[in-house]
CSV table of N, CA and C in Angstrom, one decimal:
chain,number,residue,atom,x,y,z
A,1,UNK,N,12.5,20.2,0.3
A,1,UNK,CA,11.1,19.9,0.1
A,1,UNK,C,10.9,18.4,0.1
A,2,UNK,N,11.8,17.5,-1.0
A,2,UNK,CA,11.6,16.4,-0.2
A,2,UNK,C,11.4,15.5,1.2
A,3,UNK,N,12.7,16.2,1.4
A,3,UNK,CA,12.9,15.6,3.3
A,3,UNK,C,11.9,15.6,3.7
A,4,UNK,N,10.8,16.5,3.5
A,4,UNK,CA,10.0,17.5,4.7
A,4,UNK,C,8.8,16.4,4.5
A,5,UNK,N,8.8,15.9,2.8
A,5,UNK,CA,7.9,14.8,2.1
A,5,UNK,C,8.0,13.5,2.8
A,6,UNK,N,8.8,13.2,2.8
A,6,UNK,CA,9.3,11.9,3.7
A,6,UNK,C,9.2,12.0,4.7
A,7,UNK,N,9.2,13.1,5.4
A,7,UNK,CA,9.1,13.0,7.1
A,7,UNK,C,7.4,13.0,7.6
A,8,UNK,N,6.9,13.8,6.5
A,8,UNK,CA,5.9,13.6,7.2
A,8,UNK,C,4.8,12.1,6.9
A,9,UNK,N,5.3,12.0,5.4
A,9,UNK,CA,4.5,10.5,4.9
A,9,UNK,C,4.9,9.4,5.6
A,10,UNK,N,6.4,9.5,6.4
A,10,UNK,CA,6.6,8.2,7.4
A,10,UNK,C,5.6,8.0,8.4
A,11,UNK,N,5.9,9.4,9.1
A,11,UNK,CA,5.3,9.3,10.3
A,11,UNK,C,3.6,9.0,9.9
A,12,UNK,N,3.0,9.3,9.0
A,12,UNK,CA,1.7,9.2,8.8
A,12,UNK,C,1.6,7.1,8.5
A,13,UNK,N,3.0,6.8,7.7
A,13,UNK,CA,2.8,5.6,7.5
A,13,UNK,C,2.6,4.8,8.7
A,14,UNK,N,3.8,5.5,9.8
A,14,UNK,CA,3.8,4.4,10.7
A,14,UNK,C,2.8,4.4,11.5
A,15,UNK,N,1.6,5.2,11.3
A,15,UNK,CA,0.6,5.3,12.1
A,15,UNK,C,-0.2,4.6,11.2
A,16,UNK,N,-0.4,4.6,9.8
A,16,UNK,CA,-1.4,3.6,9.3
A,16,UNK,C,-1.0,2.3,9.4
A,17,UNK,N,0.2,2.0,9.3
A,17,UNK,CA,0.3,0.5,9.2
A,17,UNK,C,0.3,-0.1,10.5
A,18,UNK,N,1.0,0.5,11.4
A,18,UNK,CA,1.1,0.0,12.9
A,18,UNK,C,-0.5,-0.4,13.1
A,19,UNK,N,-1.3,0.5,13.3
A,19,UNK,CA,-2.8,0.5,13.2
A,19,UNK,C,-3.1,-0.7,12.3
A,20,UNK,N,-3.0,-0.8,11.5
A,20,UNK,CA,-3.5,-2.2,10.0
A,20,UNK,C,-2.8,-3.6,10.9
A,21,UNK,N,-1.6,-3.6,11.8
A,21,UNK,CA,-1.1,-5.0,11.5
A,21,UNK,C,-1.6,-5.3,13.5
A,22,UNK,N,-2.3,-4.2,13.9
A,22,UNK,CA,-3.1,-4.3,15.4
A,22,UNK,C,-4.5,-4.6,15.2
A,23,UNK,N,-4.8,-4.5,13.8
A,23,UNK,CA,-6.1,-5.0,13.5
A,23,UNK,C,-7.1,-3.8,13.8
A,24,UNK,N,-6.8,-3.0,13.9
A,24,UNK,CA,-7.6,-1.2,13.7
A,24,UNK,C,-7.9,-0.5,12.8
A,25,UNK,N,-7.8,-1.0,11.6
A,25,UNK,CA,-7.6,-0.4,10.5
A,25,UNK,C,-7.7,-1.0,9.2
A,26,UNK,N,-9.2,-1.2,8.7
A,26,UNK,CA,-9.3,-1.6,7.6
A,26,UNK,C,-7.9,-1.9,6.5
A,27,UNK,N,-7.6,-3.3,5.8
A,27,UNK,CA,-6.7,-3.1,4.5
A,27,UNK,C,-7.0,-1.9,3.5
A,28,UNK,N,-8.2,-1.7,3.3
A,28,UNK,CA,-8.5,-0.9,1.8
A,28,UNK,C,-8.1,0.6,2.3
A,29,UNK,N,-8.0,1.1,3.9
A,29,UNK,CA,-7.7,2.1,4.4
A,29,UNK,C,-6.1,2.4,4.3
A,30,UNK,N,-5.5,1.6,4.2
A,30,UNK,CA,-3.6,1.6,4.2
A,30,UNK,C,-3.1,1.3,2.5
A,31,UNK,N,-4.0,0.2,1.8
A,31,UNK,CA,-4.2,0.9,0.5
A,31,UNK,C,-4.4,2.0,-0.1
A,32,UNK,N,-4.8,2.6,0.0
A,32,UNK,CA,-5.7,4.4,0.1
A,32,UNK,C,-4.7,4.9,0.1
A,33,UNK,N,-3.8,5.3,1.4
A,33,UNK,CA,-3.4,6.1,1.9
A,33,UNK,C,-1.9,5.5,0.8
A,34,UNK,N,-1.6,4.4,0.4
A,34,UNK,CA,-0.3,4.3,-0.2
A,34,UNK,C,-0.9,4.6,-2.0
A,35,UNK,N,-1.9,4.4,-2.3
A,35,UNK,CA,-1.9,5.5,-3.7
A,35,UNK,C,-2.3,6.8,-3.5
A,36,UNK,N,-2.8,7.4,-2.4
A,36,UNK,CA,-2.7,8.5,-2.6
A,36,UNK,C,-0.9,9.2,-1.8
A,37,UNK,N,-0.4,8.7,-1.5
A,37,UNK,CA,1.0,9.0,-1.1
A,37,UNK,C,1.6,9.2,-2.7
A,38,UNK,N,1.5,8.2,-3.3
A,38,UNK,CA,1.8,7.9,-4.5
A,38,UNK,C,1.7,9.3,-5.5
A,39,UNK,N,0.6,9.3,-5.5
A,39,UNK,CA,0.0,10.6,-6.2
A,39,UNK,C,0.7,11.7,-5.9
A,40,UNK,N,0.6,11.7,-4.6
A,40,UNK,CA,1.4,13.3,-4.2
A,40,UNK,C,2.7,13.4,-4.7
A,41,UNK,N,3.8,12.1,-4.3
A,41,UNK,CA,4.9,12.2,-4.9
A,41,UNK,C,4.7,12.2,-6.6
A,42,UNK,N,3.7,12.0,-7.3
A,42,UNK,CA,4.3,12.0,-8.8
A,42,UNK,C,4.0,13.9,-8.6
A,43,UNK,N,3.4,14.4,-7.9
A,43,UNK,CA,3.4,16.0,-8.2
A,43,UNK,C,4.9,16.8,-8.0
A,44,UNK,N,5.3,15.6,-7.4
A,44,UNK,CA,6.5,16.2,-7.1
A,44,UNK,C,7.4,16.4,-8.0
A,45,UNK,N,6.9,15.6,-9.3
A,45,UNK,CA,8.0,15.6,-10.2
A,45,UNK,C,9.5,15.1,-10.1
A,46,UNK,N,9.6,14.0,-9.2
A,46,UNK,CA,11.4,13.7,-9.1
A,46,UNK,C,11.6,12.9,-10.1
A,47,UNK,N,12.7,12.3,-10.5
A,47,UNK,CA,13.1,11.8,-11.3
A,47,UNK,C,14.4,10.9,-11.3
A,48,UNK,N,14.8,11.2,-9.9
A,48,UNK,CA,16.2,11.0,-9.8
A,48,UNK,C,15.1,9.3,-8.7
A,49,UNK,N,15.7,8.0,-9.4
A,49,UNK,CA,15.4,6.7,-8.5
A,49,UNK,C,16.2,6.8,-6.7
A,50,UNK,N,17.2,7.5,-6.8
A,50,UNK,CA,18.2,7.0,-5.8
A,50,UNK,C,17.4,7.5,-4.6
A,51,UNK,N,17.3,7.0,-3.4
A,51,UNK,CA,16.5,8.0,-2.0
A,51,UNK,C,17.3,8.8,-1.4
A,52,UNK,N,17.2,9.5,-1.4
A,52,UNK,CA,17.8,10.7,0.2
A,52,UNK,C,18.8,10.1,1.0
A,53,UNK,N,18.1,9.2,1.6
A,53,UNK,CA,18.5,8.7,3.2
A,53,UNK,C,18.1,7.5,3.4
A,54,UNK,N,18.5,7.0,4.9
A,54,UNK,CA,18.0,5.5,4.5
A,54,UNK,C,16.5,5.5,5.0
A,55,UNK,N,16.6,6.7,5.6
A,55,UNK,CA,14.4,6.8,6.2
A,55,UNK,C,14.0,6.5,4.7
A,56,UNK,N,14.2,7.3,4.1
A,56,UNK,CA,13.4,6.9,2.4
A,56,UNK,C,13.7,5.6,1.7
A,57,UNK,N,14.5,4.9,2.2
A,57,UNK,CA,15.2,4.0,1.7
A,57,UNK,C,14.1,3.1,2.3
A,58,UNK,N,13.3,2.8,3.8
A,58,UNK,CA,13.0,2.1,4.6
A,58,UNK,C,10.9,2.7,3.7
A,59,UNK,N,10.9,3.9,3.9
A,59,UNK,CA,9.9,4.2,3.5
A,59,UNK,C,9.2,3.6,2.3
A,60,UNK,N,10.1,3.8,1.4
A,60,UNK,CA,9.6,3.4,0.1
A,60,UNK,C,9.8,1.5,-0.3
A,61,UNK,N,10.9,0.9,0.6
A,61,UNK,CA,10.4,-0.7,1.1
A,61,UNK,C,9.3,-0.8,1.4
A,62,UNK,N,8.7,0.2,2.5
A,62,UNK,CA,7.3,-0.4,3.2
A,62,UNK,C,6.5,-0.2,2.1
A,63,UNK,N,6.0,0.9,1.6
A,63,UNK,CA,4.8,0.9,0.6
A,63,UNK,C,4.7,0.2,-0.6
A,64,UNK,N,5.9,-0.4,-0.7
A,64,UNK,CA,6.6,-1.5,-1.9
A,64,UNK,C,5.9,-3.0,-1.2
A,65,UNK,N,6.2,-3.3,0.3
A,65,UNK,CA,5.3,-4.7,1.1
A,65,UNK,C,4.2,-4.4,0.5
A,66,UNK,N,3.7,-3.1,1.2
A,66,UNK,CA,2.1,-3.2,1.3
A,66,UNK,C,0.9,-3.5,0.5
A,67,UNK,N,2.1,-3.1,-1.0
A,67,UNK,CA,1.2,-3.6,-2.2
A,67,UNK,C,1.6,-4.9,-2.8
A,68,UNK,N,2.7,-5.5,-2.7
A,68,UNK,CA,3.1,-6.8,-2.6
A,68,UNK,C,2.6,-7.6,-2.5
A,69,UNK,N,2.6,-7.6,-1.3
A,69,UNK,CA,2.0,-8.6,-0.5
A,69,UNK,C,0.2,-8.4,0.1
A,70,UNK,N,-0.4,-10.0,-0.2
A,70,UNK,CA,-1.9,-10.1,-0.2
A,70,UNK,C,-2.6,-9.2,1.1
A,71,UNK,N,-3.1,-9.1,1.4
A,71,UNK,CA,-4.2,-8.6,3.1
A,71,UNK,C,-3.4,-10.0,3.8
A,72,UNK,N,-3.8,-11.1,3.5
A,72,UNK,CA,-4.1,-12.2,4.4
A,72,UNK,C,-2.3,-12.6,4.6
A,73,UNK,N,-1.1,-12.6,3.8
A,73,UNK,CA,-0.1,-12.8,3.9
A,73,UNK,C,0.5,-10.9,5.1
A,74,UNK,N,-0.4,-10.2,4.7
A,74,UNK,CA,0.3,-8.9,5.9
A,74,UNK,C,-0.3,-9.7,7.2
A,75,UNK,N,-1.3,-9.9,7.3
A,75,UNK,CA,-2.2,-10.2,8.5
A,75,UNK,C,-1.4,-11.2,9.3
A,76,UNK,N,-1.1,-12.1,8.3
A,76,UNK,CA,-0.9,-13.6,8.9
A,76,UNK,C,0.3,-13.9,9.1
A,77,UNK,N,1.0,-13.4,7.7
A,77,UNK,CA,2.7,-14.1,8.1
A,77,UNK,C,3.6,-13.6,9.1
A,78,UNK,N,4.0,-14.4,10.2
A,78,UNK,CA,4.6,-13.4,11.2
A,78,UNK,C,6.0,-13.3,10.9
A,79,UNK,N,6.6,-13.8,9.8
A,79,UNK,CA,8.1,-13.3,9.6
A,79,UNK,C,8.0,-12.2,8.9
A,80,UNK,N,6.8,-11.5,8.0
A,80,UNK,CA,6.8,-10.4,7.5
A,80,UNK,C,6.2,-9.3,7.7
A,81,UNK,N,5.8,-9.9,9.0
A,81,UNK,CA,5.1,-8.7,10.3
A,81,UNK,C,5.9,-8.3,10.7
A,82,UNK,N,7.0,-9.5,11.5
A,82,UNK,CA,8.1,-8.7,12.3
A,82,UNK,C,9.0,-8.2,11.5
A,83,UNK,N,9.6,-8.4,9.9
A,83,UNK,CA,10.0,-7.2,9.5
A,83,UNK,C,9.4,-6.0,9.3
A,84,UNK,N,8.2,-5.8,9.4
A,84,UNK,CA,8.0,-5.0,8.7
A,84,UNK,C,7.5,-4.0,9.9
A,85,UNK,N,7.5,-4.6,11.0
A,85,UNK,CA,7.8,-3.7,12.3
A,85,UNK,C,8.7,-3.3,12.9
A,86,UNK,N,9.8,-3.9,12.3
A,86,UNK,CA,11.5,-3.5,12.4
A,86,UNK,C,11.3,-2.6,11.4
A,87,UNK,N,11.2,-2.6,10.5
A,87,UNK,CA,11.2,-1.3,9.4
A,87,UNK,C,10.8,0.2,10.4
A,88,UNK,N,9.1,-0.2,10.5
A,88,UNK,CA,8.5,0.6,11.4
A,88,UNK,C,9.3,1.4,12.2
A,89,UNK,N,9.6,0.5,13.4
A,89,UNK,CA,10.6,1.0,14.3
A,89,UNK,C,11.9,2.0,13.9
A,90,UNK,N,11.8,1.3,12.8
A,90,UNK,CA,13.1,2.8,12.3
A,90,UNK,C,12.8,4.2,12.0
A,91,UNK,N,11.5,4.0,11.1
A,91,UNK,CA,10.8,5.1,11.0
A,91,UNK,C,10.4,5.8,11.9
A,92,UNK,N,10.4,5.5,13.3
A,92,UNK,CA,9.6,5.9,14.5
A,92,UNK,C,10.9,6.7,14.9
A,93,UNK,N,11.9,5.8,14.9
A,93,UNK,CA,13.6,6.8,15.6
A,93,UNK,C,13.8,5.8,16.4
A,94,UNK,N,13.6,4.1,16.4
A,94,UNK,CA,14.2,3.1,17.1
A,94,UNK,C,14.9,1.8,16.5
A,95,UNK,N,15.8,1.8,17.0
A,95,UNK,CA,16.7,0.5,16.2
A,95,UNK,C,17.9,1.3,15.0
A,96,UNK,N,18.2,0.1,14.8
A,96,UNK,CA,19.3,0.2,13.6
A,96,UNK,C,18.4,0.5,12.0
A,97,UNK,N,19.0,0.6,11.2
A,97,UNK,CA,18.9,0.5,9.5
A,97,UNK,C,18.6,-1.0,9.8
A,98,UNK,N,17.2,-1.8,9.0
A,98,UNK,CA,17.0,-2.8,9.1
A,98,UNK,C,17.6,-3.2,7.3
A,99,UNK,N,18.9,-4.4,7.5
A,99,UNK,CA,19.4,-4.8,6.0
A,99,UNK,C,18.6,-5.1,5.1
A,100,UNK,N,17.4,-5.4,5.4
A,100,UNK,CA,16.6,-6.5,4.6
A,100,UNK,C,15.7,-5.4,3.7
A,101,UNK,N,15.7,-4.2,4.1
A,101,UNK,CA,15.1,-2.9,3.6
A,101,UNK,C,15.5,-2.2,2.6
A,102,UNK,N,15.4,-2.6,1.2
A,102,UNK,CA,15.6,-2.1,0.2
A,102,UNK,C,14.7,-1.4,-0.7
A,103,UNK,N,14.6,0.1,-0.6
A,103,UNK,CA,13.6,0.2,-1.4
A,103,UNK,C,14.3,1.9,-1.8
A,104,UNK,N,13.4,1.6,-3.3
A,104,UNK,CA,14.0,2.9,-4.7
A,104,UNK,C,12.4,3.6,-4.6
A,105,UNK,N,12.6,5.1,-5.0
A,105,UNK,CA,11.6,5.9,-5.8
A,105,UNK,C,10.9,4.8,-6.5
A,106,UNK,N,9.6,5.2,-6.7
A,106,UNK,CA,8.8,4.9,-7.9
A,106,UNK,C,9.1,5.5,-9.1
Protein backbone atom coordinates (compact mmCIF):
# COMPACT_ATOMS: atom_id res chain seq x y z
CA UNK A 1 0.00 0.00 0.00
CA UNK A 2 2.68 2.24 0.47
CA UNK A 3 4.60 1.76 -2.73
CA UNK A 4 1.32 2.15 -4.60
CA UNK A 5 1.30 5.78 -2.26
CA UNK A 6 4.49 6.81 -3.63
CA UNK A 7 4.08 5.90 -7.05
CA UNK A 8 1.30 7.61 -7.55
CA UNK A 9 2.03 10.95 -5.47
CA UNK A 10 5.47 11.09 -7.53
CA UNK A 11 4.14 10.87 -10.65
CA UNK A 12 1.36 13.48 -9.70
CA UNK A 13 4.44 15.54 -8.11
CA UNK A 14 6.36 15.47 -11.13
CA UNK A 15 3.61 16.88 -12.93
CA UNK A 16 2.97 19.66 -10.48
CA UNK A 17 6.24 20.85 -9.98
CA UNK A 18 7.63 20.47 -13.60
CA UNK A 19 4.53 22.63 -14.38
CA UNK A 20 5.39 25.34 -11.33
CA UNK A 21 9.18 25.73 -12.37
CA UNK A 22 7.81 26.22 -16.54
CA UNK A 23 5.81 28.90 -15.08
CA UNK A 24 2.19 27.01 -15.56
CA UNK A 25 1.24 26.64 -12.37
CA UNK A 26 0.44 28.94 -9.72
CA UNK A 27 2.95 28.50 -6.24
CA UNK A 28 -0.19 28.33 -3.95
CA UNK A 29 -1.29 25.34 -6.42
CA UNK A 30 2.04 23.03 -5.63
CA UNK A 31 1.59 24.23 -2.03
CA UNK A 32 -1.92 22.65 -1.94
CA UNK A 33 -1.07 19.75 -3.46
CA UNK A 34 2.02 19.16 -0.88
CA UNK A 35 -0.31 19.63 2.32
CA UNK A 36 -2.74 17.85 1.00
CA UNK A 37 -0.24 14.93 0.05
CA UNK A 38 0.68 15.48 3.57
CA UNK A 39 -2.70 14.76 4.86
CA UNK A 40 -3.25 11.68 3.06
CA UNK A 41 -0.04 10.18 4.25
CA UNK A 42 -0.81 11.02 8.09
CA UNK A 43 -4.05 8.67 7.18
CA UNK A 44 -1.76 6.29 6.55
CA UNK A 45 -0.63 6.05 9.93
CA UNK A 46 3.21 5.05 9.31
CA UNK A 47 5.50 5.55 11.80
CA UNK A 48 8.46 3.95 10.76
CA UNK A 49 10.88 7.55 9.48
CA UNK A 50 13.13 5.24 7.21
CA UNK A 51 11.63 5.33 3.21
CA UNK A 52 11.08 2.28 1.18
CA UNK A 53 13.31 3.05 -1.66
CA UNK A 54 15.29 5.70 -2.95
CA UNK A 55 11.98 6.97 -5.23
CA UNK A 56 10.72 7.87 -1.62
CA UNK A 57 13.89 8.92 -0.53
CA UNK A 58 13.92 11.57 -3.67
CA UNK A 59 10.11 12.18 -3.09
CA UNK A 60 9.92 13.22 0.28
CA UNK A 61 13.47 15.62 -0.54
CA UNK A 62 11.26 17.34 -3.02
CA UNK A 63 8.17 18.25 -0.92
CA UNK A 64 10.81 19.05 1.92
CA UNK A 65 12.41 22.02 -1.12
CA UNK A 66 9.06 22.95 -1.88
CA UNK A 67 8.21 24.21 1.54
CA UNK A 68 11.69 25.30 2.26
CA UNK A 69 12.41 27.18 0.05
CA UNK A 70 10.59 30.94 -0.71
CA UNK A 71 8.27 31.08 -4.36
CA UNK A 72 10.98 33.57 -5.50
CA UNK A 73 14.27 31.39 -4.50
CA UNK A 74 12.14 28.04 -6.53
CA UNK A 75 11.51 30.45 -9.42
CA UNK A 76 14.78 32.13 -9.48
CA UNK A 77 17.63 30.12 -8.20
CA UNK A 78 18.95 28.20 -11.00
CA UNK A 79 21.29 25.85 -8.87
CA UNK A 80 18.08 24.79 -7.09
CA UNK A 81 16.07 24.37 -10.16
CA UNK A 82 18.54 22.21 -11.71
CA UNK A 83 18.55 20.04 -8.69
CA UNK A 84 15.53 19.86 -8.22
CA UNK A 85 14.93 18.78 -11.88
CA UNK A 86 17.45 16.10 -11.42
CA UNK A 87 15.45 14.95 -8.61
CA UNK A 88 12.48 15.17 -10.97
CA UNK A 89 14.08 13.26 -13.57
CA UNK A 90 14.45 10.35 -11.29
CA UNK A 91 11.01 10.29 -10.39
CA UNK A 92 10.05 10.28 -14.04
CA UNK A 93 12.56 6.84 -14.62
CA UNK A 94 15.65 9.12 -15.93
CA UNK A 95 19.14 9.42 -14.62
CA UNK A 96 20.84 8.07 -11.68
CA UNK A 97 19.87 8.40 -7.60
CA UNK A 98 20.65 12.18 -7.41
CA UNK A 99 23.37 12.23 -3.98
CA UNK A 100 22.31 15.52 -2.92
CA UNK A 101 18.63 13.94 -2.26
CA UNK A 102 18.10 13.29 1.14
CA UNK A 103 14.83 12.99 2.43
CA UNK A 104 12.90 10.96 5.60
CA UNK A 105 8.99 10.45 6.25
CA UNK A 106 7.32 13.23 7.97
Amino acid sequence: MLSRFIDLKSRQLVFYLSRFLRGHLPYRELHLFVWDTLEEWSQLRVYDLRPESFKEQVFWHLLYQIEYWSEPELRHNKLLRRELQYCLGFLYGHGELPLSCVGVRP
